[in-house]
Amino acid sequence: MQTILGANGQIGEELARELKRNFTADIRIVSRHAKKVNDTDSLFPADLSIKDNAIRAVAGSEIAYFTLGLPMSSDLWEEQFPRITGNVIEACKINKTRLVFFDNTYMYPQDGRPLTEQTPFEPAGRKGRVRQEMANMLLKEINAGTIEAVICRAPEFYGPGKTQSITNTLIFDNIKKHKKLKVPLRDDKLRSLIWTPDASRATALIGNTPGAYQQTWHLPVDNNRLTYRQFIALASSVYNTELKYSVIPKIFFKTGALFNSRVKELQELLPRYEYDNIFDDSKFRKRFPDFQITTYREGVTLISNE
């Protein structure tokens, strides 16, 4: 059996579909309000901040995937994420379950340096420090040989369905609402965006490749990197209309943060939009050369057809 911990988000849902398509129909879905993705899924409602729940949720699993997300609140992240991560690690150690940890890039330096699996952590804010703590908790256990685990790291999302990201919110959601598109800070810096179904497919592949464990993998992106200006021009050609956009200056976010808690929570993520964002996935490409990566044109076309 393979278990998905936190399966109600876009990554968890796509992961469940991919596991059923190519690896196993014996899938357990774990979340506070667990819902089936495939008809054959089994459900296990659980609050993973309680250790006994985590232990029971993982019991009997060959592989557990940590894809759990929390609302964008630094207070909540600091309170919940380390505790949940510790509980899941202990649950996997007790049950001798392999752990696939789905991670983001918040702990990386937010500047123009190319990002590889060896890039030192230099978090720029509270959420980045939480993600650093979570990753380090698992790396410590991996290095000590107390758990068989792997870290799958993804940059900013874009994608179909209920994909949540700054790019989806400011661009694709506004296209659907027939509103002017918005770009944070700069429209002339290269972006690395990952198509959410690709992120889930790659995570399932790594999780079911025994030799991939005890290390970190950057998940694959379209390496034809585009600036937001070029990305919106591509979207304009796909949607067959001239999509208008404006660049939101830093002062707007600073002012908005005084009155809007959601804008305030985004502050620490903004520096990465001032620089080229080069997410290096060459390790994955070399190990899995047959993996079909969705191009930006293909991804935008699929979103336009929803």
Coordinates of C-alpha atoms in Angstrom, one line a residue:
M1 CA 0.0 0.0 0.0
Q2 CA 1.1 3.6 -0.7
T3 CA -0.2 6.4 1.4
I4 CA -0.6 10.1 0.6
L5 CA -0.4 12.4 3.7
G6 CA -2.3 15.6 2.8
A7 CA -4.1 14.6 -0.4
N8 CA -6.7 17.3 -0.8
G9 CA -4.4 19.7 -2.7
Q10 CA -3.5 19.7 -6.4
I11 CA -0.2 17.8 -5.9
G12 CA -1.9 15.1 -3.7
E13 CA -4.8 14.7 -6.1
E14 CA -2.6 14.4 -9.2
L15 CA -0.2 12.1 -7.2
A16 CA -3.1 9.7 -6.4
R17 CA -4.1 9.6 -10.1
E18 CA -0.6 8.9 -11.2
L19 CA -0.1 6.2 -8.7
K20 CA -3.3 4.5 -9.8
R21 CA -2.4 4.8 -13.5
N22 CA 1.1 3.4 -13.3
F23 CA 2.0 1.9 -9.9
T24 CA -0.7 0.6 -7.6
A25 CA -4.5 0.7 -6.9
D26 CA -3.8 0.2 -3.2
I27 CA -3.8 3.8 -2.1
R28 CA -4.7 5.3 1.2
I29 CA -5.8 9.0 1.4
V30 CA -5.0 10.8 4.6
S31 CA -6.1 14.3 5.6
R32 CA -8.4 16.0 8.1
H33 CA -11.3 15.7 5.6
A34 CA -10.2 12.8 3.4
K35 CA -11.9 12.5 0.0
K36 CA -11.4 9.8 -2.6
V37 CA -9.6 10.7 -5.8
N38 CA -9.8 7.3 -7.4
D39 CA -12.8 4.9 -6.7
T40 CA -10.4 2.4 -5.3
D41 CA -8.8 4.7 -2.7
S42 CA -9.2 4.0 1.0
L43 CA -9.8 6.9 3.4
F44 CA -8.2 7.7 6.7
P45 CA -9.3 11.0 8.2
A46 CA -6.6 12.2 10.6
D47 CA -5.0 15.2 12.3
L48 CA -1.3 14.5 11.8
S49 CA -0.2 17.0 14.4
I50 CA -1.2 14.2 16.8
K51 CA 1.6 11.6 16.8
D52 CA -0.6 8.6 17.4
N53 CA -2.7 9.6 14.4
A54 CA 0.4 9.8 12.2
I55 CA 1.5 6.4 13.3
R56 CA -1.8 4.8 12.6
A57 CA -2.1 6.7 9.3
V58 CA 1.2 5.3 8.0
A59 CA 0.8 1.7 9.4
G60 CA 0.9 -1.0 6.8
S61 CA 2.3 1.4 4.1
E62 CA 5.2 0.6 1.9
I63 CA 5.6 4.2 0.9
A64 CA 4.2 7.4 2.4
Y65 CA 4.1 10.7 0.5
F66 CA 4.2 13.9 2.5
T67 CA 2.3 16.5 0.4
L68 CA 0.5 18.3 3.2
G69 CA 0.0 22.0 2.9
L70 CA -1.1 24.7 5.3
P71 CA -2.6 28.2 4.7
M72 CA -0.1 30.9 4.1
S73 CA 0.3 32.0 7.7
S74 CA 3.8 32.2 9.3
D75 CA 2.3 31.8 12.8
L76 CA 0.5 28.6 11.7
W77 CA 3.5 27.2 9.9
E78 CA 5.8 27.8 12.9
E79 CA 3.2 26.1 15.2
Q80 CA 2.2 23.2 13.0
F81 CA 4.7 22.2 10.3
P82 CA 7.7 21.1 12.5
R83 CA 5.4 19.1 14.8
I84 CA 3.7 17.4 11.9
T85 CA 7.0 16.7 10.1
G86 CA 8.4 15.2 13.3
N87 CA 5.3 13.0 13.8
V88 CA 5.5 11.7 10.2
I89 CA 9.2 11.0 10.4
E90 CA 8.6 9.0 13.6
A91 CA 5.6 7.2 12.1
C92 CA 7.7 6.1 9.1
K93 CA 10.5 4.9 11.3
I94 CA 8.2 2.9 13.6
N95 CA 6.4 1.4 10.6
K96 CA 9.5 0.9 8.5
T97 CA 7.8 2.9 5.7
R98 CA 9.7 4.8 3.0
L99 CA 9.0 8.5 3.1
V100 CA 8.7 10.7 0.0
F101 CA 8.9 14.4 1.1
F102 CA 7.4 16.9 -1.3
D103 CA 9.2 20.2 -0.7
N104 CA 9.4 23.8 -2.1
T105 CA 12.2 26.3 -2.6
Y106 CA 11.4 28.8 0.2
M107 CA 14.6 28.0 2.1
Y108 CA 16.9 28.8 -0.9
P109 CA 18.6 32.2 -1.4
Q110 CA 16.2 34.6 -3.1
D111 CA 18.6 36.0 -5.7
G112 CA 19.8 35.2 -9.2
R113 CA 22.1 32.2 -8.3
P114 CA 21.2 29.0 -10.1
L115 CA 19.6 26.6 -7.7
T116 CA 20.8 23.0 -7.5
E117 CA 20.3 20.2 -5.0
Q118 CA 23.6 21.4 -3.4
T119 CA 22.6 25.0 -2.9
P120 CA 23.0 26.0 0.7
F121 CA 19.9 27.1 2.6
E122 CA 19.5 30.9 3.1
P123 CA 15.9 31.5 4.0
A124 CA 14.7 35.1 3.7
G125 CA 11.8 35.0 6.1
R126 CA 9.7 33.1 8.6
K127 CA 8.2 30.6 6.2
G128 CA 11.5 29.9 4.6
R129 CA 13.0 29.2 8.0
V130 CA 10.2 26.8 8.8
R131 CA 10.8 24.9 5.5
Q132 CA 14.5 24.9 6.3
E133 CA 13.8 23.3 9.7
M134 CA 11.5 20.7 8.1
A135 CA 14.1 19.7 5.5
N136 CA 16.9 19.6 8.0
M137 CA 14.8 17.4 10.3
L138 CA 14.6 14.8 7.5
L139 CA 18.1 15.2 6.2
K140 CA 19.4 14.5 9.7
E141 CA 17.5 11.2 9.8
I142 CA 18.6 10.3 6.3
N143 CA 22.3 11.0 7.1
A144 CA 22.0 9.0 10.3
G145 CA 20.5 6.1 8.3
T146 CA 17.5 5.9 10.6
I147 CA 15.0 6.3 7.7
E148 CA 14.7 5.5 4.0
A149 CA 13.5 8.8 2.5
V150 CA 13.8 11.1 -0.4
I151 CA 13.2 14.9 -0.9
C152 CA 11.4 16.0 -4.0
R153 CA 11.7 19.8 -4.4
A154 CA 9.6 21.9 -6.8
P155 CA 9.7 25.6 -7.7
E156 CA 6.6 27.8 -8.1
F157 CA 3.6 26.0 -9.5
Y158 CA 1.4 26.8 -12.5
G159 CA -1.3 24.4 -13.6
P160 CA -4.9 23.3 -14.0
G161 CA -7.7 22.8 -11.5
K162 CA -7.2 24.3 -8.1
T163 CA -3.5 24.9 -8.5
Q164 CA -2.5 27.7 -6.0
S165 CA 0.4 30.0 -6.8
I166 CA 1.2 33.7 -7.3
T167 CA 1.4 33.0 -11.1
N168 CA -2.0 31.2 -11.2
T169 CA -3.6 33.9 -9.1
L170 CA -2.3 37.0 -10.9
I171 CA -2.4 35.6 -14.4
F172 CA -4.7 32.6 -15.1
D173 CA -7.3 33.5 -12.5
N174 CA -7.5 37.0 -14.0
I175 CA -7.8 35.6 -17.5
K176 CA -10.8 33.6 -16.4
K177 CA -12.3 36.7 -14.7
H178 CA -11.6 38.9 -17.8
K179 CA -9.5 41.2 -15.7
K180 CA -6.1 42.8 -16.4
L181 CA -3.2 40.5 -15.6
K182 CA -0.7 41.5 -13.0
V183 CA 3.0 40.7 -12.6
P184 CA 5.0 41.0 -9.4
L185 CA 7.9 43.5 -9.5
R186 CA 9.6 42.7 -12.8
D187 CA 8.4 41.3 -16.2
D188 CA 11.9 40.9 -17.6
K189 CA 13.4 38.2 -15.4
L190 CA 13.5 34.5 -16.3
R191 CA 11.1 32.3 -14.3
S192 CA 11.2 28.6 -13.5
L193 CA 7.7 27.3 -13.2
I194 CA 6.6 23.7 -12.8
W195 CA 3.4 22.2 -14.3
T196 CA 1.7 20.7 -11.2
P197 CA 0.8 17.3 -12.9
D198 CA 4.5 17.0 -13.9
A199 CA 5.5 17.6 -10.3
S200 CA 3.2 14.8 -9.1
R201 CA 4.2 12.4 -11.9
A202 CA 7.9 12.9 -11.1
T203 CA 7.3 12.5 -7.4
A204 CA 5.5 9.2 -8.0
L205 CA 8.3 8.0 -10.3
I206 CA 11.0 8.9 -7.7
G207 CA 9.0 7.3 -4.9
N208 CA 8.8 4.0 -6.9
T209 CA 12.5 4.0 -7.8
P210 CA 14.4 2.4 -4.9
G211 CA 17.8 3.7 -6.0
A212 CA 16.5 7.3 -5.8
Y213 CA 16.2 7.4 -2.0
Q214 CA 18.5 9.0 0.6
Q215 CA 19.0 12.2 -1.5
T216 CA 17.3 15.3 -2.8
W217 CA 15.9 15.7 -6.3
H218 CA 14.8 18.9 -8.2
L219 CA 11.7 18.1 -10.1
P220 CA 11.6 18.8 -13.8
V221 CA 10.6 22.1 -15.5
D222 CA 10.4 23.3 -19.1
N223 CA 13.9 24.6 -19.5
N224 CA 12.8 27.0 -22.2
R225 CA 12.6 29.6 -19.4
L226 CA 10.5 32.7 -20.1
T227 CA 10.1 36.1 -18.6
Y228 CA 6.6 37.0 -17.5
R229 CA 6.5 39.3 -20.5
Q230 CA 7.3 36.3 -22.8
F231 CA 5.0 34.0 -20.8
I232 CA 2.0 36.4 -21.2
A233 CA 2.8 36.8 -24.9
L234 CA 2.7 33.0 -25.2
A235 CA -0.6 33.0 -23.4
S236 CA -1.9 35.7 -25.7
S237 CA -1.2 33.5 -28.7
V238 CA -2.8 30.4 -27.1
Y239 CA -6.0 32.4 -26.0
N240 CA -5.9 34.2 -29.4
T241 CA -6.3 37.6 -27.7
E242 CA -3.9 40.4 -26.6
L243 CA -3.7 40.0 -22.9
K244 CA -3.0 43.2 -21.1
Y245 CA -1.0 43.3 -17.9
S246 CA 0.6 45.7 -15.4
V247 CA 3.7 45.3 -13.2
I248 CA 3.0 45.6 -9.5
P249 CA 5.8 47.7 -7.9
K250 CA 7.3 46.8 -4.5
I251 CA 5.7 49.8 -2.9
F252 CA 2.3 48.5 -3.7
F253 CA 3.0 45.3 -1.8
K254 CA 4.5 47.2 1.2
T255 CA 1.5 49.5 1.4
G256 CA -1.0 46.6 0.9
A257 CA 0.7 44.6 3.6
L258 CA -0.5 47.3 6.1
F259 CA -4.1 46.5 5.4
N260 CA -4.2 43.0 4.0
S261 CA -2.9 40.0 5.9
R262 CA -2.6 37.9 2.7
V263 CA -0.4 40.5 1.1
K264 CA 1.6 40.7 4.3
E265 CA 2.3 37.0 4.2
L266 CA 3.7 37.3 0.6
Q267 CA 6.3 39.8 1.5
E268 CA 9.2 37.3 2.1
L269 CA 8.5 35.6 -1.2
L270 CA 8.9 38.8 -3.3
P271 CA 12.7 39.1 -3.6
R272 CA 12.8 36.1 -6.0
Y273 CA 10.8 38.1 -8.5
E274 CA 13.5 40.7 -8.8
Y275 CA 16.0 38.2 -10.2
D276 CA 16.3 35.5 -12.8
N277 CA 15.0 32.3 -11.2
I278 CA 17.1 29.4 -12.5
F279 CA 16.0 26.1 -11.0
D280 CA 18.4 23.4 -12.2
D281 CA 16.7 20.0 -12.8
S282 CA 19.6 18.4 -14.7
K283 CA 20.1 15.6 -12.1
F284 CA 16.5 14.4 -12.7
R285 CA 16.8 14.7 -16.5
K286 CA 20.0 12.6 -16.5
R287 CA 18.5 9.9 -14.3
F288 CA 15.0 9.8 -16.0
P289 CA 15.7 10.8 -19.6
D290 CA 12.4 9.3 -20.9
F291 CA 10.2 11.5 -18.6
Q292 CA 8.0 13.7 -20.8
I293 CA 8.0 17.3 -19.5
T294 CA 5.1 19.5 -20.3
T295 CA 6.1 22.6 -22.3
Y296 CA 4.8 26.0 -21.3
R297 CA 2.8 26.1 -24.5
E298 CA 1.2 22.7 -23.8
G299 CA 0.5 23.7 -20.2
V300 CA -1.1 27.1 -21.1
T301 CA -3.2 25.4 -23.8
L302 CA -4.5 22.8 -21.3
I303 CA -5.4 25.6 -18.9
S304 CA -7.2 27.5 -21.6
N305 CA -9.3 24.4 -22.4
E306 CA -10.7 24.0 -18.9

